[in-house]
Amino acid sequence: GKKDLDMSCPDCFKGSLDSGTPTGEETKIAGLDAYVAKPKAGSEAGGEKKAVVLITDIFGWKLLNVRLVADEMANRLGHEVIIPDFFLGYPVAKDAIDVFLVPADSFFGRAGQWGTLFFRIPQTIHWMLTHTKPKCLPIIQKWFEEVKAERGIARLGAEGFCWGGRYSVILAGLGLVDYFVAAHPSSVEIEELNEMKRPGLFITVEKDFAFSDKHVAKVKELVEAKKEGCAISHKEFLGVKHGFAVRGLKSDPLVAQAREEALALAVQHFKASL
């Protein structure tokens, strides 16, 4: 439906590629490929087993940026962080946004990258039409229903970015996570906000095409409601755009600071609530 296509805002296709080498491993969890980041030796939290699942944007589980976020979060939390491949090997191709992520040095190189972007538009539209809630939710729901038992996890959190932000909200409505974070979510329906049964944190930006003023007003209303067992927190970041928490340009000091703050905030809330 239209809501599923609302995520096609220009900022969904912008951002930068981080540099670094992921330290986690690829494995199979609850039937799906997954990246698992474990805390460094000495930074494990101990106690009952907890984990956080990252639900990605449209570029999927192999995007370097999201893996580096998982590594850093695992070290700070002291628990494993998992990125499942909910797209079953079919994300939007990263080279669709190379012109934004890693712009070529030459004019002709950039022209080629723009060509790739336009070449990818039909694939991206097809992806949006085939990755709607009726098609994706059963895959995500089944995985979350199985993962706690399979991994021996006592408390489970989820943070969704952009496309994935909607599903962290839906999972809170299904009671399948103990705490959620929705970072600049897209395509969320007001009814899905009303149905949330678990506490969580919304990270939003000003004038987000993918999360309207009406949605922000609803989140603020839920923050004020202080519902028992379902406390909602909200932080609006100024001067940054949709997608910043994963794909924000780290060479821009304001964006780099916002990214760090968003990560630290998510970690703080997971530590307090899981």
Short mmCIF file of C-alpha atoms in Angstrom, two decimals:
data_model
loop_
_atom_site.label_atom_id
_atom_site.label_comp_id
_atom_site.label_asym_id
_atom_site.label_seq_id
_atom_site.Cartn_x
_atom_site.Cartn_y
_atom_site.Cartn_z
CA GLY A 1 0.00 0.00 0.00
CA LYS A 2 0.92 3.67 -0.07
CA LYS A 3 2.34 3.57 3.47
CA ASP A 4 4.93 1.02 2.40
CA LEU A 5 6.14 3.31 -0.36
CA ASP A 6 6.34 6.41 1.84
CA MET A 7 9.88 5.47 2.79
CA SER A 8 11.13 6.47 -0.65
CA CYS A 9 12.14 9.93 0.54
CA PRO A 10 15.38 11.38 -0.89
CA ASP A 11 17.22 10.99 2.45
CA CYS A 12 16.56 7.21 2.36
CA PHE A 13 19.16 7.13 -0.41
CA LYS A 14 21.78 9.43 1.08
CA GLY A 15 24.51 9.10 3.65
CA SER A 16 28.09 7.95 3.88
CA LEU A 17 30.04 4.73 4.21
CA ASP A 18 32.02 4.35 7.41
CA SER A 19 35.56 2.99 7.45
CA GLY A 20 36.55 0.12 9.70
CA THR A 21 36.57 -3.66 9.90
CA PRO A 22 33.67 -5.47 11.54
CA THR A 23 34.75 -7.84 14.31
CA GLY A 24 31.65 -10.04 14.50
CA GLU A 25 30.81 -13.22 12.67
CA GLU A 26 28.23 -14.45 10.18
CA THR A 27 26.13 -17.40 11.29
CA LYS A 28 22.60 -18.83 11.10
CA ILE A 29 20.12 -17.90 13.80
CA ALA A 30 16.50 -19.07 13.88
CA GLY A 31 16.77 -20.12 10.25
CA LEU A 32 18.16 -16.86 8.86
CA ASP A 33 21.64 -15.59 8.04
CA ALA A 34 22.75 -13.19 10.75
CA TYR A 35 25.72 -11.09 11.83
CA VAL A 36 26.57 -11.47 15.51
CA ALA A 37 28.69 -8.90 17.36
CA LYS A 38 30.00 -10.05 20.72
CA PRO A 39 31.51 -7.81 23.43
CA LYS A 40 35.31 -7.69 23.62
CA ALA A 41 36.96 -9.87 26.24
CA GLY A 42 36.65 -8.09 29.56
CA SER A 43 33.59 -6.03 28.61
CA GLU A 44 30.99 -8.80 29.03
CA ALA A 45 28.16 -7.77 31.36
CA GLY A 46 27.63 -11.19 32.96
CA GLY A 47 24.38 -12.21 34.64
CA GLU A 48 21.38 -13.43 32.65
CA LYS A 49 21.76 -13.49 28.88
CA LYS A 50 20.46 -10.41 27.09
CA ALA A 51 20.71 -9.38 23.44
CA VAL A 52 19.79 -6.56 21.10
CA VAL A 53 18.64 -7.10 17.52
CA LEU A 54 19.22 -4.43 14.87
CA ILE A 55 16.56 -4.26 12.15
CA THR A 56 18.22 -2.57 9.21
CA ASP A 57 17.32 0.04 6.65
CA ILE A 58 16.68 -1.02 3.05
CA PHE A 59 20.40 -1.71 2.43
CA GLY A 60 20.37 -4.77 4.65
CA TRP A 61 22.56 -6.74 7.02
CA LYS A 62 25.81 -6.53 5.05
CA LEU A 63 26.07 -2.71 5.03
CA LEU A 64 29.37 -1.92 6.76
CA ASN A 65 27.89 0.95 8.79
CA VAL A 66 25.27 -1.13 10.58
CA ARG A 67 27.81 -3.86 11.40
CA LEU A 68 30.13 -1.30 12.97
CA VAL A 69 27.19 0.05 15.00
CA ALA A 70 26.52 -3.51 16.20
CA ASP A 71 30.18 -4.02 17.19
CA GLU A 72 30.27 -0.77 19.16
CA MET A 73 26.92 -1.41 20.82
CA ALA A 74 27.98 -4.94 21.86
CA ASN A 75 31.12 -3.57 23.53
CA ARG A 76 29.21 -0.87 25.38
CA LEU A 77 26.31 -3.10 26.43
CA GLY A 78 28.38 -6.16 27.27
CA HIS A 79 25.86 -8.34 25.42
CA GLU A 80 25.63 -9.71 21.90
CA VAL A 81 24.03 -7.66 19.13
CA ILE A 82 22.46 -9.52 16.21
CA ILE A 83 21.66 -8.30 12.68
CA PRO A 84 19.40 -10.83 10.92
CA ASP A 85 18.96 -10.87 7.14
CA PHE A 86 15.23 -10.27 7.06
CA PHE A 87 15.51 -9.56 3.31
CA LEU A 88 16.60 -13.14 2.56
CA GLY A 89 19.61 -12.06 0.53
CA TYR A 90 17.79 -9.37 -1.44
CA PRO A 91 18.41 -5.86 -0.06
CA VAL A 92 18.47 -2.70 -2.17
CA ALA A 93 21.88 -2.75 -3.87
CA LYS A 94 24.39 -0.50 -2.11
CA ASP A 95 25.84 0.67 -5.44
CA ALA A 96 22.52 2.48 -5.96
CA ILE A 97 23.81 5.07 -3.51
CA ASP A 98 27.57 4.95 -4.15
CA VAL A 99 27.31 8.45 -5.62
CA PHE A 100 26.34 9.59 -2.10
CA LEU A 101 28.36 7.07 -0.05
CA VAL A 102 31.70 7.04 -1.87
CA PRO A 103 31.61 9.67 -4.65
CA ALA A 104 34.16 9.01 -7.41
CA ASP A 105 37.01 11.51 -7.81
CA SER A 106 36.46 12.22 -11.49
CA PHE A 107 33.49 13.76 -13.26
CA PHE A 108 33.19 10.66 -15.47
CA GLY A 109 33.35 8.38 -12.44
CA ARG A 110 30.53 10.30 -10.77
CA ALA A 111 28.54 10.27 -14.01
CA GLY A 112 28.84 6.49 -14.00
CA GLN A 113 27.61 6.37 -10.41
CA TRP A 114 24.60 8.54 -11.26
CA GLY A 115 23.93 6.15 -14.14
CA THR A 116 23.95 3.23 -11.72
CA LEU A 117 21.53 5.07 -9.43
CA PHE A 118 19.06 5.57 -12.29
CA PHE A 119 19.61 1.99 -13.46
CA ARG A 120 18.72 0.79 -9.95
CA ILE A 121 15.48 2.79 -9.67
CA PRO A 122 13.27 0.01 -11.15
CA GLN A 123 14.91 -2.56 -8.83
CA THR A 124 14.37 -0.27 -5.85
CA ILE A 125 10.69 0.26 -6.72
CA HIS A 126 10.30 -3.50 -7.15
CA TRP A 127 11.98 -4.00 -3.76
CA MET A 128 9.52 -1.64 -2.08
CA LEU A 129 6.57 -3.40 -3.68
CA THR A 130 7.81 -6.81 -2.56
CA HIS A 131 8.91 -5.80 0.96
CA THR A 132 5.58 -4.70 2.35
CA LYS A 133 4.25 -5.43 5.82
CA PRO A 134 2.11 -8.43 4.73
CA LYS A 135 5.18 -10.05 3.16
CA CYS A 136 7.88 -9.12 5.70
CA LEU A 137 6.11 -9.21 9.05
CA PRO A 138 5.57 -13.02 9.05
CA ILE A 139 9.33 -13.55 8.49
CA ILE A 140 10.29 -11.06 11.22
CA GLN A 141 7.62 -12.23 13.67
CA LYS A 142 8.55 -15.92 13.31
CA TRP A 143 12.24 -15.13 13.88
CA PHE A 144 11.53 -13.12 17.04
CA GLU A 145 9.21 -15.86 18.32
CA GLU A 146 12.06 -18.40 18.03
CA VAL A 147 15.24 -16.50 18.86
CA LYS A 148 14.94 -16.28 22.65
CA ALA A 149 14.59 -20.03 23.08
CA GLU A 150 17.24 -20.86 20.48
CA ARG A 151 19.87 -18.52 21.97
CA GLY A 152 18.86 -18.85 25.62
CA ILE A 153 18.11 -15.12 25.80
CA ALA A 154 16.25 -13.90 28.90
CA ARG A 155 15.72 -10.26 27.82
CA LEU A 156 15.61 -9.05 24.23
CA GLY A 157 15.78 -5.55 22.78
CA ALA A 158 15.40 -4.33 19.19
CA GLU A 159 16.53 -1.16 17.45
CA GLY A 160 15.16 -0.46 13.99
CA PHE A 161 16.60 2.09 11.58
CA CYS A 162 14.45 3.76 8.88
CA TRP A 163 12.59 0.81 7.26
CA GLY A 164 13.41 -1.32 10.30
CA GLY A 165 12.14 1.33 12.72
CA ARG A 166 8.56 0.49 11.82
CA TYR A 167 9.09 -3.15 12.73
CA SER A 168 10.57 -2.35 16.14
CA VAL A 169 7.29 -0.50 16.83
CA ILE A 170 5.19 -3.42 15.54
CA LEU A 171 7.20 -5.90 17.65
CA ALA A 172 6.44 -3.75 20.70
CA GLY A 173 2.77 -4.11 19.80
CA LEU A 174 3.13 -7.89 19.57
CA GLY A 175 5.01 -8.04 22.89
CA LEU A 176 7.94 -9.84 21.25
CA VAL A 177 10.64 -7.50 22.58
CA ASP A 178 11.27 -6.21 26.08
CA TYR A 179 12.47 -2.79 24.93
CA PHE A 180 12.65 -1.11 21.53
CA VAL A 181 14.35 1.84 19.87
CA ALA A 182 12.97 3.32 16.65
CA ALA A 183 15.58 5.51 14.93
CA HIS A 184 14.07 7.84 12.30
CA PRO A 185 11.45 5.18 11.43
CA SER A 186 9.55 5.23 8.15
CA SER A 187 6.07 4.10 7.04
CA VAL A 188 4.76 3.75 10.62
CA GLU A 189 0.98 3.90 10.93
CA ILE A 190 -0.61 5.83 13.80
CA GLU A 191 -2.53 2.69 14.75
CA GLU A 192 0.79 0.85 15.19
CA LEU A 193 1.87 3.53 17.67
CA ASN A 194 -1.39 3.11 19.57
CA GLU A 195 -0.91 -0.67 19.78
CA MET A 196 2.53 -0.61 21.46
CA LYS A 197 2.67 -2.75 24.63
CA ARG A 198 6.36 -2.37 25.49
CA PRO A 199 8.51 0.59 26.56
CA GLY A 200 10.76 2.24 24.02
CA LEU A 201 12.66 5.23 22.67
CA PHE A 202 11.99 7.24 19.51
CA ILE A 203 14.90 9.04 17.86
CA THR A 204 13.54 11.51 15.32
CA VAL A 205 14.70 14.42 13.18
CA GLU A 206 13.00 17.68 12.23
CA LYS A 207 10.65 17.68 9.25
CA ASP A 208 11.13 14.02 8.39
CA PHE A 209 9.32 13.09 5.20
CA ALA A 210 9.06 9.51 6.49
CA PHE A 211 7.73 10.38 9.97
CA SER A 212 5.28 13.25 9.84
CA ASP A 213 4.49 15.97 12.37
CA LYS A 214 1.32 14.01 13.16
CA HIS A 215 3.45 10.98 14.08
CA VAL A 216 5.77 13.10 16.23
CA ALA A 217 2.74 14.63 18.00
CA LYS A 218 1.43 11.12 18.72
CA VAL A 219 4.82 10.06 20.16
CA LYS A 220 4.86 13.15 22.39
CA GLU A 221 1.34 12.30 23.57
CA LEU A 222 2.51 8.78 24.46
CA VAL A 223 5.53 10.19 26.33
CA GLU A 224 3.16 12.32 28.43
CA ALA A 225 0.76 9.41 29.02
CA LYS A 226 3.43 7.54 31.08
CA LYS A 227 1.54 4.29 30.52
CA GLU A 228 2.33 1.55 33.05
CA GLY A 229 4.86 -0.91 31.59
CA CYS A 230 4.93 0.98 28.33
CA ALA A 231 6.85 4.19 29.06
CA ILE A 232 7.88 5.99 25.87
CA SER A 233 10.87 8.33 25.56
CA HIS A 234 11.63 10.68 22.69
CA LYS A 235 14.64 12.63 21.50
CA GLU A 236 14.48 14.92 18.47
CA PHE A 237 17.81 15.69 16.83
CA LEU A 238 18.21 19.06 15.16
CA GLY A 239 20.34 19.84 12.13
CA VAL A 240 20.58 16.24 10.89
CA LYS A 241 18.50 14.26 8.41
CA HIS A 242 16.59 10.99 8.18
CA GLY A 243 19.07 8.11 8.21
CA PHE A 244 21.74 9.94 10.23
CA ALA A 245 22.09 7.33 12.99
CA VAL A 246 23.53 4.78 10.54
CA ARG A 247 24.54 6.66 7.41
CA GLY A 248 25.33 10.18 8.70
CA LEU A 249 28.57 11.67 7.37
CA LYS A 250 31.14 11.29 10.16
CA SER A 251 33.41 13.92 8.61
CA ASP A 252 30.74 16.51 9.49
CA PRO A 253 31.30 17.30 13.22
CA LEU A 254 27.62 18.05 13.91
CA VAL A 255 26.50 14.79 12.29
CA ALA A 256 29.28 12.78 13.95
CA GLN A 257 28.25 14.17 17.36
CA ALA A 258 24.57 13.37 16.68
CA ARG A 259 25.45 9.82 15.65
CA GLU A 260 27.47 9.28 18.80
CA GLU A 261 24.68 10.75 20.93
CA ALA A 262 22.05 8.54 19.26
CA LEU A 263 24.17 5.44 19.85
CA ALA A 264 24.92 6.39 23.46
CA LEU A 265 21.23 7.12 24.10
CA ALA A 266 20.14 3.74 22.71
CA VAL A 267 22.79 1.94 24.80
CA GLN A 268 21.76 3.87 27.92
CA HIS A 269 18.09 2.94 27.45
CA PHE A 270 18.83 -0.72 26.73
CA LYS A 271 21.06 -0.91 29.81
CA ALA A 272 18.37 0.61 32.00
CA SER A 273 15.45 -1.40 30.60
CA LEU A 274 16.71 -4.84 29.59
#
